[in-house]
Structure formats: structure tokens, C-alpha cells
Coordinates of C-alpha atoms and ligand atoms in Angstrom, one line a residue:
M29 CA 136.7 -77.9 -33.1
V30 CA 135.3 -74.8 -34.8
K31 CA 134.6 -75.0 -38.5
I32 CA 134.7 -71.8 -40.5
C33 CA 133.6 -71.5 -44.1
C34 CA 134.0 -68.3 -46.2
I35 CA 132.0 -67.8 -49.3
G36 CA 134.1 -65.6 -51.8
A37 CA 137.8 -66.3 -52.3
G38 CA 138.6 -62.7 -53.3
Y39 CA 140.9 -59.9 -52.1
V40 CA 139.1 -60.0 -48.7
G41 CA 138.0 -63.8 -48.3
G42 CA 141.5 -65.2 -49.2
P43 CA 143.9 -63.2 -47.1
T44 CA 141.5 -62.9 -44.1
M45 CA 140.8 -66.6 -43.9
A46 CA 144.4 -67.4 -44.4
V47 CA 145.4 -65.4 -41.5
I48 CA 142.6 -66.8 -39.3
A49 CA 143.9 -70.3 -40.3
L50 CA 147.5 -69.3 -39.4
K51 CA 146.6 -67.7 -36.1
C52 CA 144.1 -70.2 -34.9
P53 CA 145.6 -73.8 -35.6
S54 CA 142.5 -75.5 -33.9
V55 CA 140.1 -73.9 -36.3
V56 CA 139.5 -75.5 -39.7
V57 CA 138.9 -72.9 -42.4
A58 CA 137.4 -73.6 -45.8
V59 CA 137.3 -70.8 -48.5
V60 CA 134.8 -71.5 -51.2
D61 CA 134.1 -69.9 -54.5
I62 CA 132.0 -70.4 -57.7
S63 CA 135.0 -69.4 -59.7
V64 CA 136.9 -72.6 -60.7
A65 CA 139.8 -70.7 -62.0
R66 CA 140.1 -68.7 -58.8
I67 CA 140.0 -71.7 -56.5
A68 CA 142.6 -73.5 -58.9
A69 CA 145.0 -70.5 -58.4
W70 CA 144.6 -70.5 -54.6
N71 CA 145.5 -74.2 -54.7
S72 CA 148.6 -73.5 -56.9
D73 CA 152.0 -71.8 -56.6
Q74 CA 150.7 -68.7 -58.4
L75 CA 148.0 -67.2 -56.1
P76 CA 145.2 -65.3 -57.9
I77 CA 146.1 -62.0 -56.0
Y78 CA 149.5 -60.3 -55.3
E79 CA 149.9 -59.2 -51.7
P80 CA 153.2 -59.0 -49.8
G81 CA 153.5 -61.9 -47.2
L82 CA 150.4 -63.7 -48.5
D83 CA 152.3 -66.6 -50.1
E84 CA 154.1 -67.5 -46.9
V85 CA 150.9 -67.5 -44.9
V86 CA 149.0 -69.6 -47.3
K87 CA 151.9 -72.0 -47.8
R88 CA 152.1 -72.6 -44.1
C89 CA 148.4 -73.5 -43.6
R90 CA 147.2 -74.9 -46.9
G91 CA 146.3 -78.5 -46.6
R92 CA 146.6 -78.3 -42.8
N93 CA 143.7 -76.2 -41.6
L94 CA 143.2 -74.2 -44.7
F95 CA 141.4 -75.3 -47.7
F96 CA 140.2 -73.8 -51.0
S97 CA 137.3 -75.5 -52.7
T98 CA 134.5 -75.0 -55.2
D99 CA 132.3 -77.4 -53.2
V100 CA 130.3 -74.5 -51.8
E101 CA 127.5 -76.3 -50.4
K102 CA 129.3 -79.1 -48.6
H103 CA 131.5 -76.7 -46.7
V104 CA 128.8 -74.3 -45.9
A105 CA 126.7 -77.3 -44.5
E106 CA 129.5 -78.3 -42.3
A107 CA 130.5 -75.0 -40.8
D108 CA 129.7 -73.5 -37.5
I109 CA 130.5 -69.9 -38.7
V110 CA 129.9 -68.9 -42.3
F111 CA 131.6 -65.7 -43.6
V112 CA 130.2 -64.1 -46.7
S113 CA 132.6 -62.2 -48.7
V114 CA 131.1 -61.9 -52.1
N115 CA 131.1 -58.9 -54.4
T116 CA 128.7 -56.2 -53.6
P117 CA 129.0 -54.0 -56.8
T118 CA 127.2 -51.0 -57.8
K119 CA 123.8 -51.7 -59.4
T120 CA 124.2 -51.1 -63.2
R121 CA 120.4 -51.1 -64.0
G122 CA 117.0 -50.6 -62.4
L123 CA 116.1 -48.9 -59.2
G124 CA 119.2 -47.1 -57.8
A125 CA 121.4 -47.9 -60.9
G126 CA 124.8 -46.2 -60.6
K127 CA 124.5 -45.8 -56.9
A128 CA 122.9 -48.4 -54.9
A129 CA 124.6 -51.7 -53.9
D130 CA 123.7 -54.7 -56.1
L131 CA 122.9 -57.5 -53.5
T132 CA 122.2 -60.2 -56.0
Y133 CA 125.3 -62.2 -55.0
W134 CA 124.7 -61.8 -51.3
E135 CA 121.1 -62.7 -51.6
S136 CA 121.9 -65.9 -53.6
A137 CA 124.6 -66.8 -50.9
A138 CA 122.0 -66.3 -48.1
R139 CA 119.4 -68.5 -49.9
M140 CA 121.9 -71.2 -50.5
I141 CA 123.0 -71.1 -46.9
A142 CA 119.4 -71.6 -45.8
D143 CA 118.9 -74.4 -48.4
V144 CA 122.0 -76.6 -47.4
S145 CA 122.1 -75.9 -43.6
K146 CA 121.3 -78.8 -41.3
S147 CA 122.7 -77.2 -38.0
N148 CA 122.7 -73.9 -36.3
K149 CA 125.1 -71.2 -37.7
I150 CA 126.5 -67.9 -37.3
V151 CA 126.4 -66.0 -40.6
V152 CA 128.9 -63.2 -40.8
E153 CA 128.8 -60.2 -43.2
K154 CA 132.3 -59.7 -44.3
S155 CA 131.4 -57.9 -47.5
T156 CA 130.7 -54.2 -47.3
V157 CA 126.9 -53.8 -47.3
P158 CA 124.3 -51.1 -47.0
V159 CA 123.0 -50.4 -43.5
K160 CA 120.1 -52.7 -42.7
T161 CA 121.3 -55.5 -45.0
A162 CA 121.5 -57.9 -41.9
E163 CA 117.8 -57.4 -41.6
A164 CA 117.1 -58.6 -45.1
I165 CA 119.4 -61.4 -44.7
E166 CA 117.7 -62.4 -41.5
K167 CA 114.5 -62.5 -43.2
I168 CA 115.8 -64.7 -46.0
L169 CA 117.3 -67.2 -43.6
S170 CA 114.4 -67.3 -41.0
H171 CA 111.8 -67.8 -43.7
N172 CA 113.7 -70.7 -45.1
S173 CA 115.2 -72.1 -41.9
K174 CA 113.4 -75.4 -41.3
G175 CA 113.8 -74.8 -37.7
I176 CA 117.5 -73.9 -37.7
N177 CA 118.9 -71.0 -35.8
F178 CA 120.9 -68.4 -37.7
Q179 CA 122.6 -65.4 -36.0
I180 CA 123.7 -62.7 -38.2
L181 CA 126.8 -60.7 -37.4
S182 CA 128.4 -57.8 -39.2
N183 CA 132.2 -57.9 -39.2
P184 CA 133.3 -55.5 -41.9
E185 CA 136.8 -55.7 -43.0
F186 CA 139.3 -52.7 -42.9
L187 CA 142.3 -54.2 -44.5
A188 CA 144.0 -52.1 -47.1
E189 CA 145.4 -53.9 -50.3
G190 CA 149.1 -53.8 -50.5
T191 CA 149.4 -54.1 -46.7
A192 CA 146.6 -56.6 -46.2
I193 CA 148.7 -59.2 -44.2
E194 CA 150.3 -56.7 -41.9
D195 CA 146.8 -55.1 -41.3
L196 CA 145.3 -58.5 -40.5
F197 CA 148.2 -59.5 -38.2
N198 CA 148.0 -56.1 -36.4
P199 CA 144.6 -54.4 -37.0
D200 CA 143.6 -51.0 -35.6
R201 CA 140.5 -52.5 -34.5
V202 CA 138.1 -55.5 -35.2
L203 CA 134.5 -54.5 -35.3
I204 CA 131.7 -57.0 -34.5
G205 CA 128.1 -56.0 -34.7
G206 CA 125.2 -58.2 -33.6
R207 CA 121.7 -58.4 -32.1
E208 CA 121.4 -57.2 -28.6
T209 CA 119.6 -60.3 -27.5
P210 CA 121.2 -63.2 -25.5
E211 CA 121.7 -65.3 -28.6
G212 CA 123.1 -62.4 -30.5
Q213 CA 125.7 -61.7 -27.7
K214 CA 126.6 -65.4 -27.6
A215 CA 127.4 -65.3 -31.4
I216 CA 129.4 -62.1 -30.9
Q217 CA 131.4 -64.0 -28.2
A218 CA 132.0 -66.9 -30.4
L219 CA 133.6 -64.7 -33.2
K220 CA 135.4 -62.7 -30.5
D221 CA 136.9 -65.9 -29.3
V222 CA 138.5 -66.4 -32.8
Y223 CA 140.0 -63.0 -33.2
A224 CA 141.1 -62.9 -29.5
Q225 CA 143.7 -65.6 -30.3
W226 CA 145.9 -62.8 -31.7
V227 CA 144.2 -59.4 -31.4
P228 CA 144.4 -57.7 -28.1
E229 CA 141.0 -57.5 -26.4
D230 CA 140.7 -53.7 -26.2
R231 CA 141.0 -53.6 -30.1
I232 CA 138.0 -55.9 -30.5
L233 CA 134.8 -53.6 -30.7
T234 CA 131.3 -54.8 -30.3
T235 CA 128.3 -52.7 -31.4
N236 CA 124.8 -53.3 -32.6
L237 CA 124.4 -54.5 -36.3
W238 CA 123.6 -51.1 -37.9
S239 CA 126.5 -49.4 -36.2
A240 CA 128.9 -52.0 -37.5
E241 CA 127.5 -51.8 -41.1
L242 CA 127.4 -48.1 -41.1
S243 CA 131.0 -47.7 -39.6
K244 CA 132.4 -49.4 -42.6
L245 CA 130.7 -47.1 -45.2
A246 CA 131.6 -44.2 -42.8
A247 CA 135.4 -45.2 -42.6
N248 CA 135.7 -45.4 -46.4
A249 CA 133.9 -42.1 -46.9
F250 CA 136.2 -40.3 -44.3
L251 CA 139.3 -41.8 -45.9
A252 CA 138.3 -40.8 -49.6
Q253 CA 137.2 -37.4 -48.3
R254 CA 140.7 -36.8 -46.9
I255 CA 142.2 -37.7 -50.3
S256 CA 139.8 -35.3 -52.0
S257 CA 140.5 -32.7 -49.6
V258 CA 144.3 -32.7 -50.2
N259 CA 143.7 -33.1 -54.0
A260 CA 141.5 -29.9 -53.9
M261 CA 144.3 -28.2 -52.2
S262 CA 146.7 -29.4 -54.8
A263 CA 144.7 -27.4 -57.4
L264 CA 145.0 -24.3 -55.3
C265 CA 148.7 -24.8 -54.6
E266 CA 149.3 -24.9 -58.5
A267 CA 147.4 -21.7 -58.9
T268 CA 149.2 -19.8 -56.1
G269 CA 152.7 -21.2 -56.1
A270 CA 152.2 -23.1 -52.8
N271 CA 153.7 -26.6 -52.5
V272 CA 151.2 -29.3 -51.5
S273 CA 153.9 -31.5 -49.9
Q274 CA 154.8 -28.6 -47.6
V275 CA 151.1 -27.7 -46.8
S276 CA 150.4 -31.5 -46.1
H277 CA 153.5 -31.6 -43.8
A278 CA 152.5 -28.5 -42.0
I279 CA 148.9 -29.5 -41.4
G280 CA 149.7 -33.1 -40.5
K281 CA 151.7 -31.9 -37.6
D282 CA 148.5 -31.0 -35.9
T283 CA 147.8 -34.0 -33.9
R284 CA 144.0 -33.5 -34.5
I285 CA 144.6 -33.9 -38.3
G286 CA 147.6 -36.3 -38.3
P287 CA 150.2 -37.0 -41.1
K288 CA 148.7 -40.1 -42.7
F289 CA 146.7 -40.1 -46.0
L290 CA 147.7 -36.5 -46.9
N291 CA 149.6 -37.3 -50.2
A292 CA 148.2 -35.5 -53.2
S293 CA 147.7 -37.6 -56.3
V294 CA 146.0 -38.1 -59.6
G295 CA 143.1 -39.4 -57.6
F296 CA 141.9 -42.3 -55.4
G297 CA 141.0 -45.8 -56.9
G298 CA 140.5 -49.3 -55.6
S299 CA 137.3 -51.3 -55.5
C300 CA 135.8 -49.6 -52.5
F301 CA 135.9 -45.9 -51.9
Q302 CA 133.7 -44.9 -54.9
K303 CA 131.4 -47.8 -54.7
D304 CA 130.9 -47.3 -50.9
I305 CA 130.4 -43.6 -51.1
L306 CA 127.8 -44.0 -53.9
N307 CA 126.1 -46.5 -51.7
L308 CA 126.1 -44.2 -48.8
V309 CA 124.7 -41.3 -51.0
Y310 CA 121.9 -43.5 -52.1
I311 CA 121.1 -44.5 -48.5
C312 CA 121.0 -40.8 -47.5
E313 CA 118.8 -40.1 -50.5
C314 CA 116.4 -42.9 -49.6
N315 CA 116.1 -41.3 -46.1
G316 CA 115.4 -37.9 -47.5
L317 CA 118.9 -36.4 -46.4
T318 CA 119.6 -34.5 -49.6
E319 CA 122.2 -32.1 -47.9
V320 CA 124.1 -35.0 -46.5
A321 CA 124.0 -37.0 -49.8
N322 CA 125.3 -33.9 -51.7
Y323 CA 128.1 -33.5 -49.2
W324 CA 129.4 -36.9 -49.8
K325 CA 128.8 -36.8 -53.6
Q326 CA 131.2 -33.9 -53.8
V327 CA 134.1 -36.3 -52.7
I328 CA 133.6 -38.3 -55.8
K329 CA 133.2 -35.1 -58.0
V330 CA 136.5 -33.8 -56.7
N331 CA 138.2 -37.2 -57.5
D332 CA 136.9 -37.0 -61.1
Y333 CA 137.9 -33.4 -61.4
Q334 CA 141.5 -34.3 -60.3
K335 CA 141.7 -37.1 -63.1
N336 CA 140.4 -34.8 -65.8
R337 CA 142.7 -32.0 -64.5
F338 CA 145.6 -34.3 -64.9
V339 CA 144.6 -35.2 -68.5
N340 CA 144.1 -31.6 -69.4
R341 CA 147.5 -30.7 -68.2
V342 CA 149.1 -33.4 -70.2
V343 CA 147.2 -32.4 -73.4
S344 CA 147.5 -28.6 -73.0
S345 CA 151.3 -28.9 -72.0
M346 CA 152.0 -30.8 -75.4
F347 CA 150.8 -28.0 -77.6
N348 CA 147.0 -28.9 -77.0
T349 CA 147.2 -32.1 -78.9
V350 CA 148.7 -35.6 -78.1
S351 CA 147.2 -37.0 -81.4
D352 CA 149.7 -39.9 -82.7
K353 CA 152.1 -38.9 -79.9
K354 CA 153.5 -41.8 -78.0
I355 CA 153.0 -41.4 -74.1
A356 CA 154.4 -43.8 -71.7
I357 CA 152.3 -44.8 -68.9
L358 CA 154.2 -46.0 -65.8
G359 CA 152.0 -47.8 -63.4
F360 CA 148.4 -49.0 -63.8
A361 CA 147.4 -50.5 -60.5
F362 CA 145.4 -48.3 -58.2
K363 CA 148.4 -48.2 -55.8
K364 CA 151.8 -49.8 -55.3
D365 CA 152.2 -53.3 -54.1
T366 CA 149.0 -54.7 -55.6
G367 CA 148.1 -55.8 -58.9
D368 CA 144.5 -54.7 -58.4
T369 CA 143.2 -52.3 -61.2
R370 CA 139.7 -52.0 -60.1
E371 CA 138.6 -48.3 -60.5
T372 CA 142.3 -47.3 -60.9
P373 CA 142.6 -43.7 -61.8
A374 CA 144.9 -45.0 -64.7
I375 CA 141.7 -46.2 -66.5
D376 CA 140.3 -42.7 -66.6
V377 CA 143.5 -41.0 -67.5
C378 CA 144.4 -43.5 -70.3
K379 CA 140.9 -43.1 -71.7
G380 CA 141.1 -39.4 -71.5
L381 CA 144.4 -39.5 -73.5
L382 CA 143.1 -42.1 -76.0
G383 CA 140.2 -39.8 -76.5
D384 CA 142.7 -37.2 -77.8
K385 CA 144.1 -40.0 -80.1
A386 CA 147.4 -40.7 -78.1
K387 CA 149.4 -43.8 -78.4
L388 CA 150.0 -45.3 -75.1
S389 CA 152.8 -47.7 -74.0
I390 CA 151.9 -49.0 -70.6
Y391 CA 154.2 -50.7 -68.0
D392 CA 153.2 -51.9 -64.6
P393 CA 155.2 -54.5 -62.7
Q394 CA 152.1 -56.5 -61.5
V395 CA 149.4 -56.0 -64.2
T396 CA 149.0 -58.2 -67.3
E397 CA 148.3 -57.0 -70.8
E398 CA 145.1 -58.9 -70.7
Q399 CA 143.8 -57.1 -67.6
I400 CA 144.9 -53.7 -69.0
Q401 CA 143.0 -54.3 -72.2
K402 CA 140.0 -55.6 -70.4
D403 CA 140.0 -52.4 -68.1
L404 CA 140.2 -50.0 -71.0
T405 CA 137.3 -51.8 -72.9
M406 CA 134.9 -52.7 -70.0
N407 CA 131.8 -50.7 -69.2
K408 CA 131.6 -48.6 -65.9
F409 CA 130.8 -50.9 -63.0
D410 CA 131.0 -54.3 -64.9
W411 CA 134.3 -55.0 -63.3
D412 CA 132.8 -55.8 -60.0
H413 CA 130.7 -58.7 -61.1
P414 CA 132.0 -62.2 -60.8
I415 CA 134.5 -63.0 -63.5
H416 CA 132.1 -65.5 -65.3
L417 CA 129.5 -62.6 -65.7
Q418 CA 132.0 -60.2 -67.4
P419 CA 132.4 -59.9 -71.1
M420 CA 134.2 -63.1 -72.3
S421 CA 136.6 -61.7 -75.0
P422 CA 137.1 -58.0 -74.6
A423 CA 138.1 -56.1 -77.7
T424 CA 141.5 -54.6 -77.8
V425 CA 142.4 -51.0 -78.0
K426 CA 144.7 -50.8 -80.9
Q427 CA 146.6 -47.6 -79.8
V428 CA 147.6 -49.4 -76.6
S429 CA 150.7 -51.5 -76.2
V430 CA 151.7 -53.1 -72.9
V431 CA 155.5 -53.6 -72.2
W432 CA 157.4 -55.2 -69.5
D433 CA 160.0 -52.3 -68.7
A434 CA 159.8 -48.6 -68.0
Y435 CA 162.7 -48.0 -70.5
Q436 CA 160.9 -49.7 -73.4
A437 CA 157.7 -47.8 -72.5
S438 CA 159.4 -44.4 -72.8
K439 CA 161.6 -45.1 -75.8
D440 CA 160.6 -42.5 -78.5
A441 CA 157.9 -41.2 -76.3
H442 CA 156.9 -37.5 -76.1
G443 CA 155.8 -37.7 -72.5
I444 CA 155.7 -40.0 -69.4
C445 CA 152.8 -40.1 -67.0
I446 CA 153.5 -41.7 -63.7
L447 CA 150.1 -43.1 -62.4
T448 CA 151.3 -45.6 -59.6
E449 CA 153.8 -44.9 -57.0
W450 CA 155.8 -48.1 -57.4
D451 CA 159.3 -47.8 -55.5
E452 CA 161.1 -48.8 -58.6
F453 CA 160.1 -45.6 -60.4
K454 CA 162.1 -43.6 -57.9
K455 CA 165.3 -45.5 -58.9
L456 CA 164.9 -45.2 -62.8
D457 CA 167.9 -43.8 -64.8
F458 CA 166.1 -40.7 -66.0
Q459 CA 169.2 -39.5 -68.0
K460 CA 168.9 -42.7 -69.9
I461 CA 165.2 -42.2 -70.5
Y462 CA 165.5 -38.6 -71.6
D463 CA 168.1 -39.5 -74.1
N464 CA 165.8 -41.9 -75.8
M465 CA 162.8 -39.6 -75.9
Q466 CA 161.4 -37.1 -78.3
K467 CA 162.2 -33.5 -77.4
P468 CA 160.8 -31.5 -75.6
A469 CA 160.5 -34.5 -73.2
F470 CA 157.7 -34.3 -70.6
V471 CA 157.2 -36.0 -67.2
F472 CA 153.8 -35.8 -65.6
D473 CA 154.1 -37.1 -62.1
G474 CA 150.6 -38.1 -60.8
R475 CA 152.1 -39.5 -57.6
N476 CA 154.8 -37.1 -56.7
V477 CA 157.6 -39.7 -56.7
V478 CA 160.3 -38.2 -58.9
D479 CA 162.9 -35.7 -57.8
V480 CA 161.6 -32.6 -59.8
E481 CA 164.7 -30.4 -59.7
K482 CA 167.0 -33.3 -60.8
L483 CA 164.8 -34.1 -63.7
R484 CA 164.6 -30.4 -64.8
K485 CA 168.3 -30.3 -64.7
I486 CA 168.4 -33.2 -67.2
G487 CA 166.1 -31.2 -69.4
F488 CA 162.6 -32.7 -68.8
I489 CA 159.6 -30.4 -68.5
V490 CA 158.0 -31.6 -65.2
Y491 CA 154.6 -31.4 -63.9
S492 CA 154.2 -32.7 -60.5
I493 CA 150.8 -32.5 -58.7
G494 CA 150.3 -29.5 -56.4
K495 CA 153.8 -28.2 -56.9
P496 CA 155.0 -24.9 -58.2
L497 CA 154.5 -25.1 -61.9
D498 CA 157.3 -25.3 -64.5
P499 CA 157.6 -22.1 -66.5
W500 CA 156.6 -24.1 -69.5
L501 CA 153.2 -25.0 -68.0
K502 CA 152.6 -21.4 -66.8
D503 CA 152.7 -20.4 -70.5
M504 CA 150.5 -23.2 -71.5
P505 CA 147.5 -23.0 -68.9
A506 CA 145.2 -25.9 -68.8
M507 CA 141.5 -25.7 -68.7
V508 CA 141.1 -26.9 -65.1
Ligands
NAI19 P1 136.3 -60.1 -55.1 O1 135.6 -59.7 -56.4 O2 137.8 -60.1 -55.2 O3 135.9 -61.4 -54.5 C1 134.5 -61.8 -54.4 C2 134.5 -63.3 -54.8 O4 133.1 -63.7 -54.5 C3 134.7 -63.6 -56.3 O5 135.7 -64.5 -56.4 C4 133.2 -64.3 -56.7 O6 133.6 -65.3 -57.7 C5 132.7 -64.8 -55.4 N1 131.3 -65.0 -55.4 C6 130.3 -64.1 -55.9 N2 129.2 -64.8 -55.6 C7 129.3 -66.0 -55.0 C8 128.5 -67.0 -54.6 N3 127.2 -67.0 -54.7 N4 129.0 -68.2 -54.1 C9 130.5 -68.3 -54.0 N5 131.3 -67.3 -54.4 C10 130.8 -66.2 -54.9 O7 135.9 -59.0 -54.0 P2 136.8 -58.4 -52.8 O8 137.6 -57.4 -53.1 O9 137.2 -59.6 -52.0 O10 135.6 -57.8 -51.9 C11 134.5 -58.5 -51.3 C12 133.7 -57.7 -50.4 O11 134.6 -57.1 -49.4 C13 133.1 -56.4 -51.2 O12 131.9 -56.2 -50.5 C14 134.1 -55.3 -50.8 O13 133.4 -54.1 -50.8 C15 134.5 -55.6 -49.4 N6 135.8 -55.2 -49.1 C16 136.8 -55.2 -50.1 C17 138.1 -54.7 -49.7 C18 139.3 -54.7 -50.6 O14 140.3 -54.1 -50.3 N7 139.2 -55.3 -51.7 C19 138.4 -54.2 -48.2 C20 137.3 -54.2 -47.3 C21 136.0 -54.8 -47.8

């Protein structure tokens, strides 16, 4: 019986291991973490992350062949295959600060594996890591191995939050990179045998280690680049009277471009895109590839520009000041169907509005007040360090209130900003909302979810990203 242990019970470790346990009943899977609270939540009815379909998968396997534990060393020692899915945040200080990946957690996990192992192991990089990390890990393991053989594989995860379970059940591809030696190939085959229990053989790709590591960074860079490209177009659409949805539809019909990931928005977020591009940029710079580094840097610059542009639109439309005005923020998570707020554009938009002294009333169906307050007070990049290393009791931002309903958030507000595309926002009774707001009443739709014409008929002044401008906004041009 194969024993798997996964270090890191987060957004990746939890769902991926639960699906392996479900699909491979003969494999025993232990997911371990240093965070006692996180493991307790995985063992309770209130899982630590919200992901459609996850509850059911966990309930079916937990206690059967899926276990969550804080006894990291015991489960690592017993495992044949050890996945490492710990955080790989952006470095906050020292060499490469603000760009390079901080491999502190990875390195300490590798040293611990070397310390406690008494049998040969396959160590799998599940976290997103810089190219050539496997080489460093190999060195740590082999210098401390006591004669034990470790094979390192790179098996980056491509799931998207919000559709993680669906993505894991039916992945576009599973990528496994390993050494081109007989031992390396044997290790690749062992991991392939696990995935082959539910993933068609032709979707399991095998490469060398460096290609697998780089493919993950490249995939995220390409995805983020697509969002920045359509967002750059949205600015031009607003300037020219074109409609970004029509442009996206027209270009998406080209089979070389394809229709997915072409929605203009207030900007991309999530724990990975920015972090992984910064990391890619740093690797390019270290290799003397300045032009390549600058090319990818621009993807992040356009994303920052898009968030600033949105804030400027809000402020300039409302007579160039939002001081003491109540603004409702609908949606705080970085996208719908997740409670994850890491790098959500809502943080920058809210901070921008607070900088102009607005009063914010925030509603998100999956994000708690504690999380929102924490996000609005935390320093850049601190969010991606393990919870026990984050500031203990964040200060609260007094101009922010968090409520549990969109109607309450918008009551007496001057404006509404829609920052997450939750389905429920499409079904709101906007007449009721309008009746309870200050006039003129504004809607700034950062996700293009509302029916602009319908809202204008009710009386709202509506800004929708990349759509022909409301006459009001034409008269109040933003500094963009
Ligand atoms: P996360 O922050 O949700 O989970 C990481 C967990 O590792 C935390 O619970 C932390 O307590 C634990 N940890 C850290 N050091 C540890 C140690 N030495 N021993 C035991 N546990 C330890 O992070 P998430 O989102 O799961 O990401 C993990 C990795 O996967 C990152 O490299 C990320 O870039 C990558 N990734 C994330 C995706 C996502 O959608 N969130 C998608 C694909 C890859």
C-alpha cells in the first residue's frame, strides 16, 4: 500500500490530497501542517477553505484513507511519497526583496524530511518554486541523507480556486518533471501510477525537472498577461466608445486566441499571479535578461494601473471627493466562489478610497470581518507567510464596516463598487437599492455584472469597465 504525506494543508495541499484519496482508495494520504488551527478545521465540519464540492470529497474519505494531522514528522517518516505544498511567498527583505521567492518554509521542510527519514522517498514539489529549486532541495537532502535515497520530482499544481475540485477531477494536464536517470524515471512512473487511476494517460505529461518548474511560472505569466491585455484594451475602449465585451467576443472567435479569460475587470488577484511573475522577473534579471524581465513586469504594471484607474473614476465622478461619503463595496474575495482574499484587487481599491477619506461598507458572502480588517491593515507580502508569523492582532480601520447583506451595505450610500463577480449581485433588486441611496446614486461595476441600461433607466449613473461611458462620466474625466 502506497503511503503519501503532504506537508502544507492549504488551498493546494487540502483539495489535491482529498481528491487523490477519493480516486485512489488503496493509497493512504496524510495531510500535515504546523498550523494547529488549520488542521483542527480540516478535521471539523467547517473546513478552513471554501471550495464548491470540497466538503463532500473530504467527508467521503476522512478517517478512511485521508487524515489531517499536526504530527508532521511521524507522517513524513512513514511516507513513500512526500508532497511539499508550503507557502513560497515573495521575499520581504534582503537580497531580491519584493521579487524573489522566499524559500524559508521550503528549506525547513526539506531539512525536516532529511532529519526524520529512515527509508527511501520520493519528494514532490507541489508548491510553485523558482526554476532550479529542485537542485537546491536535492543538495539539502543528499548532504543529510544518512544513506537514504531521495528522488525529487516537480509536479506543479494548475488548479484554479473556485473550480478546484472540478479541475482536479478533470485536469487539462498533469505535469511531472524528474531527473533523466533510471531512478528519476522510476520515480516519475510511481507518481504517474497514482494520477493514472483517474487521469487519462495522454494528459499526464512528463518532462525534465527544469521544464516542469518553469512551465508553472510560464502558465501563470501567460494567464495574467491575457487579463492585463484585455484590461489595457478596456481603457482604450472607454476612450474611443468601443465596447470591451464586443471586442473580446470578436477576438475570442479566432481559434488561435480562444474565448476564455477575456473578461475585462478591475484587475487580477489571487495568491499566485503577481507573486509568480515577480519571481519570473527576478530569475530573468539574475540571468541578465533585462528585456525579458521588463516585458513581464509590464503585466503587473498594467494590473496596478487598472486598479488605480478604477479608484480615479470613482473619485472624479463624485465631484472629485469621496471624503465622508459612504461607499458600498460589494465583493471582497479575488473572484467568485472562493473566500480567498489574497492579493484581491479589493484591497487596493479600498485603500485608495480610504486614502480619499471615504467611509466603506463592505459585503462579501464568504469573507469575514476579521479577514477584511486584517487585509486592510497588513503590510504588502505579509499575507503569504504562515498564520502564526503574521501580525497577531491587526488594528482595525475605523472608516470600514462589514455587513452581511448588499442592501444594508448600500443603504444611504453615495456609490456602489462591485469588486467580485458573485452571481447573487446579478439578481439584486436595484430599484430597492436606488430608493435607499443618496442621489445622484452611482454604480461602479468592476466586473461587468450588472445590466447597465436597466440601471440607467432606474436613475443610476453607471460606470462599467471598458463600456461606452455614461454622459456624466464624460463630463467628469478621470486622471487615467
Ligand atoms: P497556503 O498558505 O494556503 O498553505 C500553505 C500551508 O503550509 C499553510 O497552512 C502553512 O501553515 C503550511 N506550512 C508552511 N511551512 C510549513 C512547514 N514547515 N511544515 C508544515 N506546514 C507548513 O498556500 P497555498 O495556496 O496552498 O499554496 C501553496 C503553494 O502552492 C504555493 O507555492 C502556491 O504558489 C502554490 N499554488 C497555489 C495555488 C492556489 O490557487 N492557491 C494554485 C497552484 C499553486
